[in-house]
Short mmCIF file of C-alpha atoms and ligand atoms in Angstrom, two decimals:
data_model
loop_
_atom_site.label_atom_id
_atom_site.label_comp_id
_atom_site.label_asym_id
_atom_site.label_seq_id
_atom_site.Cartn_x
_atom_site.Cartn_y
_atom_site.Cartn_z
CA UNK A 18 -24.34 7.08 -0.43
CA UNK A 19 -22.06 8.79 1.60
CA UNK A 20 -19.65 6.13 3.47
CA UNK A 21 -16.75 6.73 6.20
CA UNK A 22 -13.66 5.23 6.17
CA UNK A 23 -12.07 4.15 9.25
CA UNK A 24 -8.36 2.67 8.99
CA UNK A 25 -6.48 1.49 11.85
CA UNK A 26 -4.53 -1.60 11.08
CA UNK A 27 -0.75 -0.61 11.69
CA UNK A 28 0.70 3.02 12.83
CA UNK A 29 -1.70 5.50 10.92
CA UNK A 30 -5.00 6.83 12.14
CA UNK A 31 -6.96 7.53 8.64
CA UNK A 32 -10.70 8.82 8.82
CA UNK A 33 -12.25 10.07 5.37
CA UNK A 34 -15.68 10.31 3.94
CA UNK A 35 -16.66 9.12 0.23
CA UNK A 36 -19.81 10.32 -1.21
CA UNK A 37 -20.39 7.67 -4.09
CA UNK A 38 -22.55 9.90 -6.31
CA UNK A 39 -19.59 11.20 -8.71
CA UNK A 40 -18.36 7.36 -9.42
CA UNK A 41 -22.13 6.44 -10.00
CA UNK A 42 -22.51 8.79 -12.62
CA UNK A 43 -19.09 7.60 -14.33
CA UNK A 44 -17.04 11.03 -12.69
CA UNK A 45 -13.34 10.33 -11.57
CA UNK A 46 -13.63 8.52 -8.13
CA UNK A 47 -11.66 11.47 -6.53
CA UNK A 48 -14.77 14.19 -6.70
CA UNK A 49 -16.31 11.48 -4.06
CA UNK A 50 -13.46 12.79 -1.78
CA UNK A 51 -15.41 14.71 0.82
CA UNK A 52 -12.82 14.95 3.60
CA UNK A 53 -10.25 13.00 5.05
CA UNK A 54 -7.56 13.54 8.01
CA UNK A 55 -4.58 11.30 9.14
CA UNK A 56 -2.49 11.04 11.93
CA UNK A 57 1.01 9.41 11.70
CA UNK A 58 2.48 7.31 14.76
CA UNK A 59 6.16 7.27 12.76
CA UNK A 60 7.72 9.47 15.25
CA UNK A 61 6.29 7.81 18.11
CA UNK A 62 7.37 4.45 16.99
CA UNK A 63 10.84 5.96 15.73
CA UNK A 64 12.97 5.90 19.28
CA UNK A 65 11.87 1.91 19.37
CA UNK A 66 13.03 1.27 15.60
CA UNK A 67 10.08 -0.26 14.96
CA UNK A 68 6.10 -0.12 15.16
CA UNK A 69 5.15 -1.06 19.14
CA UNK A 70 1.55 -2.64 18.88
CA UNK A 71 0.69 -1.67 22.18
CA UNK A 72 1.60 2.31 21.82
CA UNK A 73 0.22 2.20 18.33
CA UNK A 74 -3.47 0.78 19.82
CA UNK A 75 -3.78 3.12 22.64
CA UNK A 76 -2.64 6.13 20.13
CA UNK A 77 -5.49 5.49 17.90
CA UNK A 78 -8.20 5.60 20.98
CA UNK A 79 -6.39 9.24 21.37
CA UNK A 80 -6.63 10.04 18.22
CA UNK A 81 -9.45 8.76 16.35
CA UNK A 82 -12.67 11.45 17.60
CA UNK A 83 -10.84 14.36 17.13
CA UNK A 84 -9.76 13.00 13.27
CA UNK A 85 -13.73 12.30 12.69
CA UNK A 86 -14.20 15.42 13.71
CA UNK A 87 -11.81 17.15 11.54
CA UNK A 88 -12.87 14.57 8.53
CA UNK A 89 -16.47 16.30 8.76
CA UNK A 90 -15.93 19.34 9.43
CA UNK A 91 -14.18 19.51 6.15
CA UNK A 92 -17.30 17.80 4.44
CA UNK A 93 -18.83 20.68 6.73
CA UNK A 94 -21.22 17.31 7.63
CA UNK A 95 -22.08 16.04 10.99
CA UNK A 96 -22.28 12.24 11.87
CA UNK A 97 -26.07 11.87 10.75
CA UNK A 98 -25.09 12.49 7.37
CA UNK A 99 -23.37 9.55 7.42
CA UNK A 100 -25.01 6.50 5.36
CA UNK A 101 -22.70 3.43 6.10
CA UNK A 102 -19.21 2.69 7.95
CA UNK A 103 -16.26 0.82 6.28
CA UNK A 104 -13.30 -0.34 8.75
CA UNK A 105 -10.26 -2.05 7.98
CA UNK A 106 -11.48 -5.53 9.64
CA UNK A 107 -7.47 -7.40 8.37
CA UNK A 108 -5.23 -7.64 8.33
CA UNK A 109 -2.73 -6.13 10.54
CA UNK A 110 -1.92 -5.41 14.72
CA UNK A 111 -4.92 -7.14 16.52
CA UNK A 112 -5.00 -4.06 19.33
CA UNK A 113 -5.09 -1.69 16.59
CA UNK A 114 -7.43 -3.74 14.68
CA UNK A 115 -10.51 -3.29 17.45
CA UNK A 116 -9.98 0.43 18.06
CA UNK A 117 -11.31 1.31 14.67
CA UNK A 118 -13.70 -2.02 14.93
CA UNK A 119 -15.18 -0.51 18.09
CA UNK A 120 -15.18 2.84 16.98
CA UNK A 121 -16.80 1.98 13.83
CA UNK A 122 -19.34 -0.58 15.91
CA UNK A 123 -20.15 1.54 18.36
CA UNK A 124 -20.90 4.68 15.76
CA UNK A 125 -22.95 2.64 13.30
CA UNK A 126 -24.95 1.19 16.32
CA UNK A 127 -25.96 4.55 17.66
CA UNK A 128 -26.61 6.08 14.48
CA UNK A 129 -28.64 3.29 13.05
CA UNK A 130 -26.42 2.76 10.17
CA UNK A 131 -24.93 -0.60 7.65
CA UNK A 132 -20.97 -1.28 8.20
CA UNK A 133 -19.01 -3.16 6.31
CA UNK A 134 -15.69 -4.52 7.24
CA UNK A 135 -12.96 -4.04 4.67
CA UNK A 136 -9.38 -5.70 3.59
CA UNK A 137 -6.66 -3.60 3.87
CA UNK A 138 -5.18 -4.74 1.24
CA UNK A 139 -8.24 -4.56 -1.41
CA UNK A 140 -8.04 -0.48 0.00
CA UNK A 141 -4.74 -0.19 -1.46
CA UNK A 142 -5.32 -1.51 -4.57
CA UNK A 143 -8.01 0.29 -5.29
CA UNK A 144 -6.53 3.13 -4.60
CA UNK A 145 -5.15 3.87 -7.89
CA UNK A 146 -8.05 4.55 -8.78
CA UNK A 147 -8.49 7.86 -6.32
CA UNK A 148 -5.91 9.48 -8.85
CA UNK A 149 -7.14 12.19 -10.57
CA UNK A 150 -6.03 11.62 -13.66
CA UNK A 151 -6.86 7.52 -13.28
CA UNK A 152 -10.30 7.67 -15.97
CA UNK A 153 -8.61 10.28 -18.18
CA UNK A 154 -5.57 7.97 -18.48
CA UNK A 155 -7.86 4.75 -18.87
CA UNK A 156 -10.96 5.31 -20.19
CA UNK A 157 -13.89 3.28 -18.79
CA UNK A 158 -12.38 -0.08 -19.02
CA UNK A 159 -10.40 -0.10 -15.98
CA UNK A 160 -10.39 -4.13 -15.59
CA UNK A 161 -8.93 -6.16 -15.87
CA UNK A 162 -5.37 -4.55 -14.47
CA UNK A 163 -2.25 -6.15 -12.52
CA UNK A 164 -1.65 -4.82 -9.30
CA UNK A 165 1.68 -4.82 -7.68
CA UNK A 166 1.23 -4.19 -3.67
CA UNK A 167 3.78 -3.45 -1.95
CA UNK A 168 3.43 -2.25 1.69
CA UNK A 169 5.68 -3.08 4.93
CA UNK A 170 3.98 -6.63 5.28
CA UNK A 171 3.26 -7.50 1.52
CA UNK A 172 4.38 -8.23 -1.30
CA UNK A 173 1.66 -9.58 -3.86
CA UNK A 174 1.12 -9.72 -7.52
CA UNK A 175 -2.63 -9.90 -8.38
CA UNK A 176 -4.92 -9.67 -11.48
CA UNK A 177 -8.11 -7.66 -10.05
CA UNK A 178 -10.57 -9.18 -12.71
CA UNK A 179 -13.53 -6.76 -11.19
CA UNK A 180 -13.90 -5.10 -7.85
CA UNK A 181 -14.17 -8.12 -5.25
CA UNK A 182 -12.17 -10.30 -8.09
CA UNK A 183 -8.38 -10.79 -7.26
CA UNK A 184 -6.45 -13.84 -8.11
CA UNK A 185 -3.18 -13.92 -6.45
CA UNK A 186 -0.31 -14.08 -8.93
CA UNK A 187 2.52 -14.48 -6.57
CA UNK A 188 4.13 -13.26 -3.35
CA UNK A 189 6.76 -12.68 -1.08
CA UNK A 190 7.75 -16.40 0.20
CA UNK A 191 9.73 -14.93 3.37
CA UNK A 192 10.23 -10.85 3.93
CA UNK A 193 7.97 -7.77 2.41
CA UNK A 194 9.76 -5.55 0.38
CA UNK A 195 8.84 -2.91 2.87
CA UNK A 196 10.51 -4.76 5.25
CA UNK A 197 13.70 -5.49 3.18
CA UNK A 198 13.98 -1.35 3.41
CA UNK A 199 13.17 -1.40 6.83
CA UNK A 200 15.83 -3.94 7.95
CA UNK A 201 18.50 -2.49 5.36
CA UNK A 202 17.88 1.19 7.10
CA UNK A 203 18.66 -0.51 10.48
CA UNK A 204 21.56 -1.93 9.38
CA UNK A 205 22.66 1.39 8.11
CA UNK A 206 21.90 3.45 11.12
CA UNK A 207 18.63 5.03 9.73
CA UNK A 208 15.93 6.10 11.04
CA UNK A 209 12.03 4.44 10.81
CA UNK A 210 10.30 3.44 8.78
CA UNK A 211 13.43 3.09 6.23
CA UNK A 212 11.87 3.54 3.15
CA UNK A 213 12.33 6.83 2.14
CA UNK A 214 15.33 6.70 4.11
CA UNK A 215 17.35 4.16 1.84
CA UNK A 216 15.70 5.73 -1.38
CA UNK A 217 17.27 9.06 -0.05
CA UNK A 218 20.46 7.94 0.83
CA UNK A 219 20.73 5.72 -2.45
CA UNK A 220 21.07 8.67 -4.61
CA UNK A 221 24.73 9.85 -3.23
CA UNK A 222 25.69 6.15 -3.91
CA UNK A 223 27.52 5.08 -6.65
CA UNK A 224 26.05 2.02 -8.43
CA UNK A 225 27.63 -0.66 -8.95
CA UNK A 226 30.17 -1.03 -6.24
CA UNK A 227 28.70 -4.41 -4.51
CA UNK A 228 27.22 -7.77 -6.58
CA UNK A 229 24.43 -7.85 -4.10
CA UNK A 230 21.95 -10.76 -5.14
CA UNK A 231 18.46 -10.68 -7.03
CA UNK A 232 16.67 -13.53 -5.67
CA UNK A 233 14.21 -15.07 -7.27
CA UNK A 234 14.44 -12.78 -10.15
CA UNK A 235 14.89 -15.63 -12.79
CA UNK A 236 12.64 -18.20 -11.05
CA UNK A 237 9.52 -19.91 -13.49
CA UNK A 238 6.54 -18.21 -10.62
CA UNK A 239 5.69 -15.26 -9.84
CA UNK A 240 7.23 -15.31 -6.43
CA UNK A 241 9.70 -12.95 -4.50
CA UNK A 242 12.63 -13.47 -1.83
CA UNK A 243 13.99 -10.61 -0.13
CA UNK A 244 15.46 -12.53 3.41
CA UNK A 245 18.78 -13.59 1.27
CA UNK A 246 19.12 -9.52 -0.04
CA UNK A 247 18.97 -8.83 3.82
CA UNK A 248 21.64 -10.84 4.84
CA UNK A 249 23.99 -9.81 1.93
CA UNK A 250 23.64 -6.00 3.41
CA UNK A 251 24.47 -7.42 6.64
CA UNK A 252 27.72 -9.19 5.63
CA UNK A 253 28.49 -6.33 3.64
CA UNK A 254 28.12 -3.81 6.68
CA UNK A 255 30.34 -5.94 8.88
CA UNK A 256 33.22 -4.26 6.77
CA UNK A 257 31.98 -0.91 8.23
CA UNK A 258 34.62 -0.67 11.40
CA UNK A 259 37.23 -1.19 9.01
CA UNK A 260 36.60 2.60 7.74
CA UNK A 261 37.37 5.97 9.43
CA UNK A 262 33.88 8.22 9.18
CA UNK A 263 33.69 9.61 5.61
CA UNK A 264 34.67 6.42 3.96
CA UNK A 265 31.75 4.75 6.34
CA UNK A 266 29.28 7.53 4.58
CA UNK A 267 30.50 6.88 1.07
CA UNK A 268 30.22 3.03 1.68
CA UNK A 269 26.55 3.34 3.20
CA UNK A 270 25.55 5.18 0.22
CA UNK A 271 26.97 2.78 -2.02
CA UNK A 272 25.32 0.15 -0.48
CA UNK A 273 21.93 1.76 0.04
CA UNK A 274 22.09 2.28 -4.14
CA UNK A 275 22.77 -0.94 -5.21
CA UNK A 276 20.28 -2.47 -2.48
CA UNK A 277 17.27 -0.35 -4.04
CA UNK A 278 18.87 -1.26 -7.14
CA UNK A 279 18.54 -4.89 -6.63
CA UNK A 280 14.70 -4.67 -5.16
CA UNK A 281 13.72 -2.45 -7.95
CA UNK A 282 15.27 -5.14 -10.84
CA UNK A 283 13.50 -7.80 -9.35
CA UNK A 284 10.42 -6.41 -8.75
CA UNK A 285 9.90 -4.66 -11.94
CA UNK A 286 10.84 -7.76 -13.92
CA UNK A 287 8.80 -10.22 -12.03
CA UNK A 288 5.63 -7.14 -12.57
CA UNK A 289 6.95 -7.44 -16.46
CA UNK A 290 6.41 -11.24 -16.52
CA UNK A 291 2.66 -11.08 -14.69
CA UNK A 292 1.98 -8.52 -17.34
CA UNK A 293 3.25 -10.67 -20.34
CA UNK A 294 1.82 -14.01 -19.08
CA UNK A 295 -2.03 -12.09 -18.18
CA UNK A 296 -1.62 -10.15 -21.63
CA UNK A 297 -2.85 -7.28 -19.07
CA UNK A 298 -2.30 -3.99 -20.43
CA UNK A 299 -2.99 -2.01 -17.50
CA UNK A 300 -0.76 -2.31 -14.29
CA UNK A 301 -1.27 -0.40 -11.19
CA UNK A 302 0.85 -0.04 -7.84
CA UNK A 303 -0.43 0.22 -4.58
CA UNK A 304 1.21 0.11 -0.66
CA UNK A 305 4.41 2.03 0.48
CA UNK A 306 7.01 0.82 -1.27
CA UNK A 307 4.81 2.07 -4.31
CA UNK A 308 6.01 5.95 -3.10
CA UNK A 309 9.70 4.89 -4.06
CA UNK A 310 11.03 6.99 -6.78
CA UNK A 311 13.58 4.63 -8.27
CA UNK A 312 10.62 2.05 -8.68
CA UNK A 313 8.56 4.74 -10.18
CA UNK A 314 11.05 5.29 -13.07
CA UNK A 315 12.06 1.62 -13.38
CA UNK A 316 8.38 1.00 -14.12
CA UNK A 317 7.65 4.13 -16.26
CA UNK A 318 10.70 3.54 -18.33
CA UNK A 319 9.60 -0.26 -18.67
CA UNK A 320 6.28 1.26 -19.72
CA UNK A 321 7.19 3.69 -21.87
CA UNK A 322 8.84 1.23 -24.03
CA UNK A 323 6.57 -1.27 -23.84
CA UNK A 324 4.83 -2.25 -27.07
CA UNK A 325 8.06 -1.27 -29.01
CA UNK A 326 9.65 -4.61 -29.63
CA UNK A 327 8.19 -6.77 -31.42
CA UNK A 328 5.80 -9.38 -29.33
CA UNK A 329 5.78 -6.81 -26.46
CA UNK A 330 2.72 -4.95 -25.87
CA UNK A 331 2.05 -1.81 -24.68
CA UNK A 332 1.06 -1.06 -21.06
CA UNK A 333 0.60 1.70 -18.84
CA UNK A 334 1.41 2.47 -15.23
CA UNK A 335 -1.10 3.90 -12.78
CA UNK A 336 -0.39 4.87 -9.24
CA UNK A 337 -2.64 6.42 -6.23
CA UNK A 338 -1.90 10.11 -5.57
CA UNK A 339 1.57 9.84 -3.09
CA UNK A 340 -0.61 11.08 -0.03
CA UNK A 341 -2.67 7.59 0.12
CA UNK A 342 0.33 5.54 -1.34
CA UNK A 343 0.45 4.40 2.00
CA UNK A 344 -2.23 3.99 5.09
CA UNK A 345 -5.28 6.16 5.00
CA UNK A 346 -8.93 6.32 5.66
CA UNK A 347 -9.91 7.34 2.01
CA UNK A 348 -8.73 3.66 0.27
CA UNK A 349 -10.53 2.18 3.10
CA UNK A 350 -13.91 4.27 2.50
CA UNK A 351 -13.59 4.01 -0.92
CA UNK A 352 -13.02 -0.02 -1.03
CA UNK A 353 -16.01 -0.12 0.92
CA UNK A 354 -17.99 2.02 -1.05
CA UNK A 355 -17.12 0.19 -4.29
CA UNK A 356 -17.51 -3.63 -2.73
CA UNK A 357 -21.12 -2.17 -1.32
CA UNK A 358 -22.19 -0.82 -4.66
CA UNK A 359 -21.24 -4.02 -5.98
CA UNK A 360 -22.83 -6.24 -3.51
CA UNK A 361 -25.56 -4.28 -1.59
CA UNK A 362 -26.09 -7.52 0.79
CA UNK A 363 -21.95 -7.05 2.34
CA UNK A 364 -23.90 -3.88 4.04
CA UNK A 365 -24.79 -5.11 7.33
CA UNK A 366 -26.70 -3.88 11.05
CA UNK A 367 -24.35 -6.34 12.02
CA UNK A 368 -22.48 -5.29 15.69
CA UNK A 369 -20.46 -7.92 16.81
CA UNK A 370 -16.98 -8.05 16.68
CA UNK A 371 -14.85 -9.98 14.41
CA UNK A 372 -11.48 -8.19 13.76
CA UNK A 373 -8.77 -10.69 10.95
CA UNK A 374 -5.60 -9.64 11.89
CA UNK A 375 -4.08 -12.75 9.28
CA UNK A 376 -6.52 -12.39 6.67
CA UNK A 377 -6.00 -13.49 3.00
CA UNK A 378 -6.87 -11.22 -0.01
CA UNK A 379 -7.99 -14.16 -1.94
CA UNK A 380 -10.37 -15.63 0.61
CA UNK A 381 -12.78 -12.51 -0.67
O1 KG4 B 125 1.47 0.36 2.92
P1 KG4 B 125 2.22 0.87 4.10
O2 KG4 B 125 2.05 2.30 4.51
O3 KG4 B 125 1.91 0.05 5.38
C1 KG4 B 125 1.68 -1.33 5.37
O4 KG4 B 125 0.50 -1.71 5.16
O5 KG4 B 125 2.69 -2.04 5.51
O6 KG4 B 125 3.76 0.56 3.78
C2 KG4 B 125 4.78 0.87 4.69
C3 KG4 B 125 6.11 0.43 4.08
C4 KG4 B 125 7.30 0.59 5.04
O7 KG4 B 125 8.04 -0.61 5.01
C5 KG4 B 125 8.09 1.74 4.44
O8 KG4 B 125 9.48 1.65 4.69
C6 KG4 B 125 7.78 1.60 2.98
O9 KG4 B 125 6.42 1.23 2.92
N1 KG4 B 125 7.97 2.86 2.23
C7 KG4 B 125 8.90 3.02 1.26
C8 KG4 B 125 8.81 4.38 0.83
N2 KG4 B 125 7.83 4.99 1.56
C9 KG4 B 125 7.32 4.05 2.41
N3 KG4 B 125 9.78 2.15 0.75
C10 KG4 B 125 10.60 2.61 -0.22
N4 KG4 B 125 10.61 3.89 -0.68
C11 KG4 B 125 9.72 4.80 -0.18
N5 KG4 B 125 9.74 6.05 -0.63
ZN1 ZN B 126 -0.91 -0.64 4.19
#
């Protein structure tokens, strides 16, 4: 079956087409890759410091054709070899929401064809498993695994038991870690979307140089806090006038370090936890945040010596390749792909609109 993806939830434009037959016959989920094209709103949204829903709806209507188009001419396909449609139905920006909905409506309407209506956040946890080296690293067994997702609107730890399976360990009980870098880069005069920004700018900085707080990080749940993080930045960068202009660079830095500091410490040790109290031995990462490079060694070094002390076990860490850590059409085709080989009956000639833009994962 050969399925295209359609994501349009936030400020990224994804198209891609899966063909299922590699994954079928037990090949790494990547071969299934037939094309794929993206188009980023960042630097539209950049001047405004933020994403604008109604720019980032009436981009994707500009955009979308012309990224189908590209998506099969690299399959070197046309539309009728098309078998189903997958679109991110939730959650995310309403407006954006029903320009891939009607796109992928109107498409599977004309052409005759099933659609099924996907979660964005099931796409990027599967999307580990689009890494190349994701079977070779695993074997068959690939459940049961913890995911950590962390994206610019979530953060969630989950134990997928089986595609279509999540149980919701804990979340974020006020801001995203995304959004913890995104306000922090504000504060610190950078640009959108902060991210890579902060994780930049944190390698100048010497650690160490402000007790900023790590809510939540001893708490009995699985839960995170990252509004109280926020405000210590903020108090901290009402210092900043104080400063002529290369001490204000030198205290940025400082503070951008021991802010990703703080986010990594409490997010690998609550990830730590879910994987001690599961007995998992497989944890993957999924969403933006999961591109960070400080997080990435926190984790591997965790990892690596895992299984070392005794009553620890060993576990490994699995990410998706850093060109779908964060939105793209491919997690969304491939979600689809794998819920509809799972449960033929999700495919439906159904054309009416329903779009989720607040949508649990673990209503599924
Ligand atoms: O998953 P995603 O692309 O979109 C959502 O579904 O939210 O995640 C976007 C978030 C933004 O908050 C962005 O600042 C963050 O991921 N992000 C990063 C990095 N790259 C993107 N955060 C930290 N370090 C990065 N390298
Ligand atoms: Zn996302």
């Amino acid at each position: 079956m050969r399925i295209l993806g359609i994501e349009t939830s936030c400020d990224e434009t994804g198209i891609a087409l899966y063909d299922t037959s590699p994954w079928e016959s037990k090949k790494p989920a990547h071969q299934g890759l037939l094309g794929q094209a993206l188009h980023s709103q960042v630097a539209m949204h950049e001047v405004y410091g933020g994403v604008v829903p109604e720019l980032a709806s009436r981009d994707h209507i500009r955009r979308i054709l012309p990224l189908l188009q590209e998506t099969l001419s690299q399959a070197k396909m046309g539309v009728q070899d098309v078998d189903a449609i997958a679109f991110t139905q939730g959650p995310g920006l309403a407006g954006a929401l029903l320009v891939g909905a009607s796109v992928a409506k109107g498409l599977a309407l004309g052409l005759n064809k099933p659609i099924i209506g996907v979660h964005h956040l099931e796409g990027h946890l599967l999307s580990p498993l689009l890494a190349e080296n994701f079977l070779q690293e695993t074997g068959e067994n690939i459940f049961p695994f913890i995911a950590l997702l962390v994206s610019g609107g979530h953060t969630q730890l989950m134990l997928v038991k089986d595609v279509g399976e999540y149980q919701l360990l804990g979340e974020t009980l006020d801001d995203a870690a995304g959004e913890a870098f995104d306000k922090t880069a504000k504060l610190l005069g950078l640009s959108y979307p902060g991210g890579p920004a902060v994780s930049a700018l944190a390698k100048s900085g010497h650690p160490g140089q402000f007790k900023l707080p790590r809510p939540m990080k001893h708490s009995k749940d699985l839960d995170f806090s990252f509004a109280g993080l926020k405000t210590a930045v903020l108090t901290q960068t009402k210092l900043l006038p104080n400063l002529d202009a290369n001490e204000q660079a030198q205290f940025k830095a400082n503070l951008a370090c021991d802010f990703v500091e703080a986010v990594v410490d409490v997010l690998t040790s609550k990830t730590l936890k879910a994987l001690d109290e599961t007995g998992c031995h497989r944890l993957v990462i999924a969403g933006g945040v999961g591109a960070n490079e400080q997080l990435r060694a926190s984790l591997q070094k965790a990892a690596d010596e895992s299984g070392r002390k005794k009553g620890s076990q060993k576990f490994t860490v699995h990410y998706p390749p850093l060109n779908l850590c964060t939105d793209n059409g491919a997690m969304i085709a491939f979600a689809g792909a794998l819920r509809a080989l799972k449960n033929p009956e999700l495919l439906l000639k159904d054309y009416s609109f329903d779009v989720k833009p607040r949508w649990p994962l673990s209503s599924l």
